[in-house]
Amino acid sequence: MSKAPALKKKSKHGEFQPSPEAEEAVREVKAGLERTLASFMAGVGALCRTYDAKLREALPHNPKAHFFEDLDRAGSPPSSPLLKRPPRAEGSSMSPLALAASPGKGALPAGGDFPPAPLQLPPADNRDRLLAQLRILKIEARGLVNTFEQIHDWIALNVPTLGDESAGPGVEVMGVVISNVSDLTGVIKAVYGLEGKYLGDRVEIEAKLARHPECPSYDRAMAVNDSNAWDEVEKAWRSIIRACLLVHSLLAKNMKILMDPKRSKHRDHSSFM
């Protein structure tokens, strides 16, 4: 039986050092991670434009969007293009608050009972668009999380030996960047659960509606659930764009240190890319 090559060997100082095979494997992994990093840094503009297009596609179908229309007309338009809202699309669902509007509101009939409020549920095609947006969000979020995790690992593999006095303040900077990238990765991971939460809430409401078809509150609850889901879609796209911009900014400002923390205090760095 052949003996497997050792991954580590003992140095003359009594410390364990990686074997040449292990070092070669690490170099190959780092090269792949660095390609992902370079691709993200070069393509972040196109990536954010893609996400912004998806955001603008979702905005007209958000029932809460019309609340901002009067504010936009009353004041100055937002300076950021990400905050500007396009006109509402035809057939977009109404606000949950509009569902409670009744022609007889304010005048109670004899006996003190409220008259039944007319229901205006979102059209089925709007719900199909909502599900499509939630699926696209999950796919894009998974891809971005994979990219962020590879960037995280690339930085971690560049961290010098702990206790190495020649590393200087670069190690501390790397730790801060790693922490921030991890936090933003967690924000994007939260997008994974939006589709499941929406469908779970909807199934629960539909089950109650099937047991009590005479109760209009469950119809309203379904409309509110759709409205809230569209709102979450909008916030999720904005969070993804924000995370991309913040990670890019962190990397761009600290790239020299991240690439070589031991030389971070020297001025003769070669810039990344």
mmCIF file of C-alpha atoms in Angstrom:
data_model
loop_
_atom_site.group_PDB
_atom_site.id
_atom_site.type_symbol
_atom_site.label_atom_id
_atom_site.label_comp_id
_atom_site.label_asym_id
_atom_site.label_seq_id
_atom_site.Cartn_x
_atom_site.Cartn_y
_atom_site.Cartn_z
ATOM 1 C CA MET A 1 0.000 0.000 0.000
ATOM 2 C CA SER A 2 1.510 3.313 -1.087
ATOM 3 C CA LYS A 3 1.962 5.995 1.502
ATOM 4 C CA ALA A 4 0.022 9.220 0.888
ATOM 5 C CA PRO A 5 2.212 12.334 0.643
ATOM 6 C CA ALA A 6 2.269 14.374 3.821
ATOM 7 C CA LEU A 7 0.498 17.706 3.657
ATOM 8 C CA LYS A 8 2.873 19.231 6.179
ATOM 9 C CA LYS A 9 6.501 18.845 7.115
ATOM 10 C CA LYS A 10 8.502 20.011 10.072
ATOM 11 C CA SER A 11 10.845 22.955 9.592
ATOM 12 C CA LYS A 12 14.233 23.374 11.238
ATOM 13 C CA HIS A 13 12.611 25.693 13.797
ATOM 14 C CA GLY A 14 10.201 23.014 14.914
ATOM 15 C CA GLU A 15 7.195 24.625 13.210
ATOM 16 C CA PHE A 16 4.973 22.817 10.747
ATOM 17 C CA GLN A 17 5.095 24.184 7.206
ATOM 18 C CA PRO A 18 2.802 23.412 4.253
ATOM 19 C CA SER A 19 4.153 20.848 1.829
ATOM 20 C CA PRO A 20 4.864 21.882 -1.782
ATOM 21 C CA GLU A 21 1.719 20.038 -2.867
ATOM 22 C CA ALA A 22 -0.429 21.999 -0.415
ATOM 23 C CA GLU A 23 1.164 25.291 -1.398
ATOM 24 C CA GLU A 24 0.503 24.573 -5.075
ATOM 25 C CA ALA A 25 -3.145 23.780 -4.301
ATOM 26 C CA VAL A 26 -3.505 27.055 -2.406
ATOM 27 C CA ARG A 27 -1.945 28.985 -5.293
ATOM 28 C CA GLU A 28 -4.420 27.451 -7.728
ATOM 29 C CA VAL A 29 -7.358 28.298 -5.489
ATOM 30 C CA LYS A 30 -6.117 31.867 -5.006
ATOM 31 C CA ALA A 31 -5.729 32.305 -8.755
ATOM 32 C CA GLY A 32 -9.350 31.301 -9.292
ATOM 33 C CA LEU A 33 -10.551 33.571 -6.498
ATOM 34 C CA GLU A 34 -8.529 36.462 -7.891
ATOM 35 C CA ARG A 35 -10.164 36.001 -11.297
ATOM 36 C CA THR A 36 -13.562 36.287 -9.627
ATOM 37 C CA LEU A 37 -12.407 39.410 -7.796
ATOM 38 C CA ALA A 38 -11.074 41.015 -10.979
ATOM 39 C CA SER A 39 -14.292 40.190 -12.831
ATOM 40 C CA PHE A 40 -16.398 41.789 -10.087
ATOM 41 C CA MET A 41 -14.271 44.938 -9.926
ATOM 42 C CA ALA A 42 -14.344 45.371 -13.703
ATOM 43 C CA GLY A 43 -18.027 44.557 -14.142
ATOM 44 C CA VAL A 44 -19.683 46.114 -11.092
ATOM 45 C CA GLY A 45 -21.102 48.974 -13.180
ATOM 46 C CA ALA A 46 -22.846 46.643 -15.615
ATOM 47 C CA LEU A 47 -23.978 44.480 -12.705
ATOM 48 C CA CYS A 48 -25.606 47.414 -10.912
ATOM 49 C CA ARG A 49 -27.272 48.566 -14.135
ATOM 50 C CA THR A 50 -28.769 45.093 -14.544
ATOM 51 C CA TYR A 51 -30.090 45.139 -10.987
ATOM 52 C CA ASP A 52 -31.407 48.670 -11.449
ATOM 53 C CA ALA A 53 -33.314 47.565 -14.570
ATOM 54 C CA LYS A 54 -34.940 44.777 -12.541
ATOM 55 C CA LEU A 55 -35.797 47.290 -9.820
ATOM 56 C CA ARG A 56 -37.460 49.627 -12.326
ATOM 57 C CA GLU A 57 -39.353 46.700 -13.786
ATOM 58 C CA ALA A 58 -40.768 45.946 -10.342
ATOM 59 C CA LEU A 59 -41.544 49.504 -9.216
ATOM 60 C CA PRO A 60 -44.721 50.122 -11.282
ATOM 61 C CA HIS A 61 -46.310 46.972 -9.860
ATOM 62 C CA ASN A 62 -45.707 47.927 -6.224
ATOM 63 C CA PRO A 63 -49.141 48.977 -4.876
ATOM 64 C CA LYS A 64 -47.461 51.270 -2.360
ATOM 65 C CA ALA A 65 -45.622 53.210 -5.058
ATOM 66 C CA HIS A 66 -48.491 55.614 -5.718
ATOM 67 C CA PHE A 67 -48.176 57.029 -2.188
ATOM 68 C CA PHE A 68 -44.938 58.679 -3.327
ATOM 69 C CA GLU A 69 -46.340 60.159 -6.529
ATOM 70 C CA ASP A 70 -47.949 63.160 -4.825
ATOM 71 C CA LEU A 71 -44.788 63.733 -2.796
ATOM 72 C CA ASP A 72 -42.701 63.680 -5.963
ATOM 73 C CA ARG A 73 -44.976 66.247 -7.591
ATOM 74 C CA ALA A 74 -45.095 68.455 -4.494
ATOM 75 C CA GLY A 75 -41.349 68.627 -3.925
ATOM 76 C CA SER A 76 -38.151 68.521 -5.875
ATOM 77 C CA PRO A 77 -37.469 65.290 -7.771
ATOM 78 C CA PRO A 78 -34.878 63.011 -6.167
ATOM 79 C CA SER A 79 -31.354 63.554 -7.407
ATOM 80 C CA SER A 80 -30.453 59.850 -7.312
ATOM 81 C CA PRO A 81 -31.695 57.864 -10.320
ATOM 82 C CA LEU A 82 -32.324 54.876 -8.047
ATOM 83 C CA LEU A 83 -34.931 56.860 -6.087
ATOM 84 C CA LYS A 84 -36.932 58.086 -9.060
ATOM 85 C CA ARG A 85 -40.146 56.193 -9.626
ATOM 86 C CA PRO A 86 -41.522 55.619 -13.129
ATOM 87 C CA PRO A 87 -45.267 56.016 -13.836
ATOM 88 C CA ARG A 88 -47.425 53.175 -12.589
ATOM 89 C CA ALA A 89 -48.094 50.464 -15.135
ATOM 90 C CA GLU A 90 -51.595 49.796 -16.343
ATOM 91 C CA GLY A 91 -53.234 46.974 -14.458
ATOM 92 C CA SER A 92 -50.989 47.324 -11.441
ATOM 93 C CA SER A 93 -52.632 46.354 -8.192
ATOM 94 C CA MET A 94 -54.151 48.916 -5.854
ATOM 95 C CA SER A 95 -53.002 49.853 -2.404
ATOM 96 C CA PRO A 96 -54.357 47.812 0.505
ATOM 97 C CA LEU A 97 -55.669 51.093 1.927
ATOM 98 C CA ALA A 98 -57.766 51.576 -1.187
ATOM 99 C CA LEU A 99 -59.353 48.180 -0.666
ATOM 100 C CA ALA A 100 -61.073 49.397 2.467
ATOM 101 C CA ALA A 101 -62.648 52.387 0.708
ATOM 102 C CA SER A 102 -66.425 52.125 0.606
ATOM 103 C CA PRO A 103 -69.055 54.437 -0.962
ATOM 104 C CA GLY A 104 -70.965 54.326 2.299
ATOM 105 C CA LYS A 105 -68.035 55.031 4.553
ATOM 106 C CA GLY A 106 -68.970 57.370 7.348
ATOM 107 C CA ALA A 107 -72.666 56.501 7.240
ATOM 108 C CA LEU A 108 -73.552 53.413 9.241
ATOM 109 C CA PRO A 109 -76.807 51.588 8.464
ATOM 110 C CA ALA A 110 -79.382 50.766 11.117
ATOM 111 C CA GLY A 111 -78.024 48.327 13.663
ATOM 112 C CA GLY A 112 -74.517 49.814 13.576
ATOM 113 C CA ASP A 113 -73.029 47.260 11.128
ATOM 114 C CA PHE A 114 -70.507 48.376 8.547
ATOM 115 C CA PRO A 115 -71.576 47.798 4.943
ATOM 116 C CA PRO A 116 -69.450 45.263 3.069
ATOM 117 C CA ALA A 117 -66.458 46.964 1.445
ATOM 118 C CA PRO A 118 -65.881 46.266 -2.248
ATOM 119 C CA LEU A 119 -62.832 44.104 -2.858
ATOM 120 C CA GLN A 120 -60.303 44.749 -5.590
ATOM 121 C CA LEU A 121 -57.814 41.915 -5.551
ATOM 122 C CA PRO A 122 -54.615 42.091 -7.581
ATOM 123 C CA PRO A 123 -55.017 40.429 -10.977
ATOM 124 C CA ALA A 124 -53.614 36.933 -11.407
ATOM 125 C CA ASP A 125 -51.029 38.099 -13.946
ATOM 126 C CA ASN A 126 -49.676 40.562 -11.386
ATOM 127 C CA ARG A 127 -49.161 37.690 -8.946
ATOM 128 C CA ASP A 128 -47.368 35.764 -11.691
ATOM 129 C CA ARG A 129 -45.071 38.744 -12.213
ATOM 130 C CA LEU A 130 -44.467 38.865 -8.470
ATOM 131 C CA LEU A 131 -43.448 35.201 -8.346
ATOM 132 C CA ALA A 132 -41.194 35.721 -11.367
ATOM 133 C CA GLN A 133 -39.496 38.660 -9.641
ATOM 134 C CA LEU A 134 -38.995 36.644 -6.450
ATOM 135 C CA ARG A 135 -37.379 33.803 -8.399
ATOM 136 C CA ILE A 136 -35.094 36.193 -10.289
ATOM 137 C CA LEU A 137 -34.132 37.815 -6.989
ATOM 138 C CA LYS A 138 -33.167 34.466 -5.494
ATOM 139 C CA ILE A 139 -31.048 33.534 -8.524
ATOM 140 C CA GLU A 140 -29.249 36.887 -8.585
ATOM 141 C CA ALA A 141 -28.747 36.848 -4.817
ATOM 142 C CA ARG A 142 -27.204 33.370 -4.925
ATOM 143 C CA GLY A 143 -24.788 34.436 -7.636
ATOM 144 C CA LEU A 144 -23.785 37.568 -5.752
ATOM 145 C CA VAL A 145 -23.317 35.680 -2.476
ATOM 146 C CA ASN A 146 -21.042 33.222 -4.277
ATOM 147 C CA THR A 147 -18.983 36.141 -5.605
ATOM 148 C CA PHE A 148 -18.776 37.850 -2.201
ATOM 149 C CA GLU A 149 -17.755 34.602 -0.495
ATOM 150 C CA GLN A 150 -14.953 34.078 -3.010
ATOM 151 C CA ILE A 151 -13.768 37.655 -2.438
ATOM 152 C CA HIS A 152 -13.872 36.999 1.311
ATOM 153 C CA ASP A 153 -11.781 33.851 0.883
ATOM 154 C CA TRP A 154 -9.256 35.620 -1.351
ATOM 155 C CA ILE A 155 -8.674 38.261 1.331
ATOM 156 C CA ALA A 156 -8.442 35.599 4.046
ATOM 157 C CA LEU A 157 -5.829 33.657 2.074
ATOM 158 C CA ASN A 158 -3.748 36.829 1.782
ATOM 159 C CA VAL A 159 -3.664 37.382 5.550
ATOM 160 C CA PRO A 160 -0.033 37.017 6.709
ATOM 161 C CA THR A 161 1.106 34.780 9.524
ATOM 162 C CA LEU A 162 -0.494 35.797 12.802
ATOM 163 C CA GLY A 163 2.010 37.540 15.038
ATOM 164 C CA ASP A 164 4.209 38.575 12.121
ATOM 165 C CA GLU A 165 5.496 41.990 13.194
ATOM 166 C CA SER A 166 6.379 42.938 9.618
ATOM 167 C CA ALA A 167 2.691 42.881 8.645
ATOM 168 C CA GLY A 168 2.057 46.236 10.299
ATOM 169 C CA PRO A 169 -1.425 47.797 10.335
ATOM 170 C CA GLY A 170 -2.368 46.004 7.113
ATOM 171 C CA VAL A 171 -3.717 42.982 8.991
ATOM 172 C CA GLU A 172 -6.150 45.162 10.928
ATOM 173 C CA VAL A 173 -7.399 46.726 7.695
ATOM 174 C CA MET A 174 -7.894 43.271 6.195
ATOM 175 C CA GLY A 175 -9.899 42.216 9.225
ATOM 176 C CA VAL A 176 -12.214 45.206 8.887
ATOM 177 C CA VAL A 177 -12.745 44.549 5.176
ATOM 178 C CA ILE A 178 -13.426 40.854 5.795
ATOM 179 C CA SER A 179 -15.956 41.740 8.499
ATOM 180 C CA ASN A 180 -17.770 44.219 6.254
ATOM 181 C CA VAL A 181 -17.871 41.820 3.304
ATOM 182 C CA SER A 182 -19.274 39.120 5.613
ATOM 183 C CA ASP A 183 -21.976 41.462 6.919
ATOM 184 C CA LEU A 184 -23.036 42.488 3.411
ATOM 185 C CA THR A 185 -23.053 38.845 2.340
ATOM 186 C CA GLY A 186 -25.493 38.160 5.169
ATOM 187 C CA VAL A 187 -27.754 40.954 3.929
ATOM 188 C CA ILE A 188 -27.908 39.358 0.481
ATOM 189 C CA LYS A 189 -28.497 35.886 1.939
ATOM 190 C CA ALA A 190 -31.655 37.225 3.589
ATOM 191 C CA VAL A 191 -33.127 37.635 0.094
ATOM 192 C CA TYR A 192 -33.175 33.827 -0.268
ATOM 193 C CA GLY A 193 -36.162 33.533 2.042
ATOM 194 C CA LEU A 194 -38.474 36.061 0.385
ATOM 195 C CA GLU A 195 -40.093 33.640 -2.060
ATOM 196 C CA GLY A 196 -40.644 30.957 0.577
ATOM 197 C CA LYS A 197 -42.087 33.452 3.059
ATOM 198 C CA TYR A 198 -44.481 34.886 0.479
ATOM 199 C CA LEU A 199 -45.726 31.457 -0.603
ATOM 200 C CA GLY A 200 -46.003 30.242 2.991
ATOM 201 C CA ASP A 201 -48.074 33.259 4.024
ATOM 202 C CA ARG A 202 -50.221 32.926 0.920
ATOM 203 C CA VAL A 203 -50.927 29.228 1.520
ATOM 204 C CA GLU A 204 -51.973 30.013 5.082
ATOM 205 C CA ILE A 205 -54.344 32.770 3.955
ATOM 206 C CA GLU A 206 -55.805 30.640 1.153
ATOM 207 C CA ALA A 207 -56.448 27.787 3.598
ATOM 208 C CA LYS A 208 -58.347 30.121 5.914
ATOM 209 C CA LEU A 209 -60.264 31.584 2.984
ATOM 210 C CA ALA A 210 -61.282 28.081 1.866
ATOM 211 C CA ARG A 211 -62.680 27.382 5.332
ATOM 212 C CA HIS A 212 -64.409 30.764 5.609
ATOM 213 C CA PRO A 213 -65.267 31.993 2.084
ATOM 214 C CA GLU A 214 -67.836 34.381 3.519
ATOM 215 C CA CYS A 215 -65.160 36.378 5.387
ATOM 216 C CA PRO A 216 -63.892 39.329 3.292
ATOM 217 C CA SER A 217 -60.962 39.929 5.638
ATOM 218 C CA TYR A 218 -59.040 36.995 4.167
ATOM 219 C CA ASP A 219 -59.415 38.430 0.667
ATOM 220 C CA ARG A 220 -58.001 41.684 1.974
ATOM 221 C CA ALA A 221 -55.222 39.816 3.777
ATOM 222 C CA MET A 222 -54.257 38.192 0.473
ATOM 223 C CA ALA A 223 -54.093 41.592 -1.227
ATOM 224 C CA VAL A 224 -52.007 43.002 1.635
ATOM 225 C CA ASN A 225 -49.679 39.994 1.440
ATOM 226 C CA ASP A 226 -49.101 40.651 -2.268
ATOM 227 C CA SER A 227 -48.551 44.344 -1.594
ATOM 228 C CA ASN A 228 -46.006 43.642 1.137
ATOM 229 C CA ALA A 229 -44.198 41.156 -1.093
ATOM 230 C CA TRP A 230 -43.830 43.757 -3.869
ATOM 231 C CA ASP A 231 -42.444 46.145 -1.275
ATOM 232 C CA GLU A 232 -39.916 43.517 -0.178
ATOM 233 C CA VAL A 233 -38.915 42.953 -3.811
ATOM 234 C CA GLU A 234 -38.194 46.656 -4.212
ATOM 235 C CA LYS A 235 -36.179 46.810 -0.992
ATOM 236 C CA ALA A 236 -34.264 43.658 -1.923
ATOM 237 C CA TRP A 237 -33.116 45.053 -5.282
ATOM 238 C CA ARG A 238 -32.008 48.260 -3.559
ATOM 239 C CA SER A 239 -30.117 46.234 -0.933
ATOM 240 C CA ILE A 240 -28.333 44.228 -3.629
ATOM 241 C CA ILE A 241 -27.277 47.378 -5.492
ATOM 242 C CA ARG A 242 -26.130 48.996 -2.259
ATOM 243 C CA ALA A 243 -24.113 45.911 -1.265
ATOM 244 C CA CYS A 244 -22.349 45.832 -4.649
ATOM 245 C CA LEU A 245 -21.387 49.493 -4.410
ATOM 246 C CA LEU A 246 -20.174 49.206 -0.809
ATOM 247 C CA VAL A 247 -18.081 46.089 -1.443
ATOM 248 C CA HIS A 248 -16.559 47.671 -4.547
ATOM 249 C CA SER A 249 -15.740 50.841 -2.593
ATOM 250 C CA LEU A 250 -14.127 48.874 0.247
ATOM 251 C CA LEU A 251 -11.987 46.872 -2.140
ATOM 252 C CA ALA A 252 -10.985 49.794 -4.358
ATOM 253 C CA LYS A 253 -9.874 51.928 -1.401
ATOM 254 C CA ASN A 254 -7.871 49.171 0.267
ATOM 255 C CA MET A 255 -6.715 46.999 -2.642
ATOM 256 C CA LYS A 256 -2.991 47.677 -2.183
ATOM 257 C CA ILE A 257 -3.135 46.611 1.443
ATOM 258 C CA LEU A 258 -5.297 43.585 0.646
ATOM 259 C CA MET A 259 -2.851 42.384 -1.990
ATOM 260 C CA ASP A 260 0.240 42.812 0.173
ATOM 261 C CA PRO A 261 -0.342 43.893 3.792
ATOM 262 C CA LYS A 262 3.385 43.688 4.598
ATOM 263 C CA ARG A 263 4.160 46.454 2.104
ATOM 264 C CA SER A 264 1.136 48.593 2.952
ATOM 265 C CA LYS A 265 3.265 51.384 4.421
ATOM 266 C CA HIS A 266 5.424 51.712 1.311
ATOM 267 C CA ARG A 267 4.524 53.998 -1.562
ATOM 268 C CA ASP A 268 5.969 51.915 -4.376
ATOM 269 C CA HIS A 269 2.932 49.664 -4.625
ATOM 270 C CA SER A 270 1.763 48.498 -8.001
ATOM 271 C CA SER A 271 -1.943 49.265 -8.236
ATOM 272 C CA PHE A 272 -4.464 46.485 -8.742
ATOM 273 C CA MET A 273 -5.643 45.939 -12.309
#
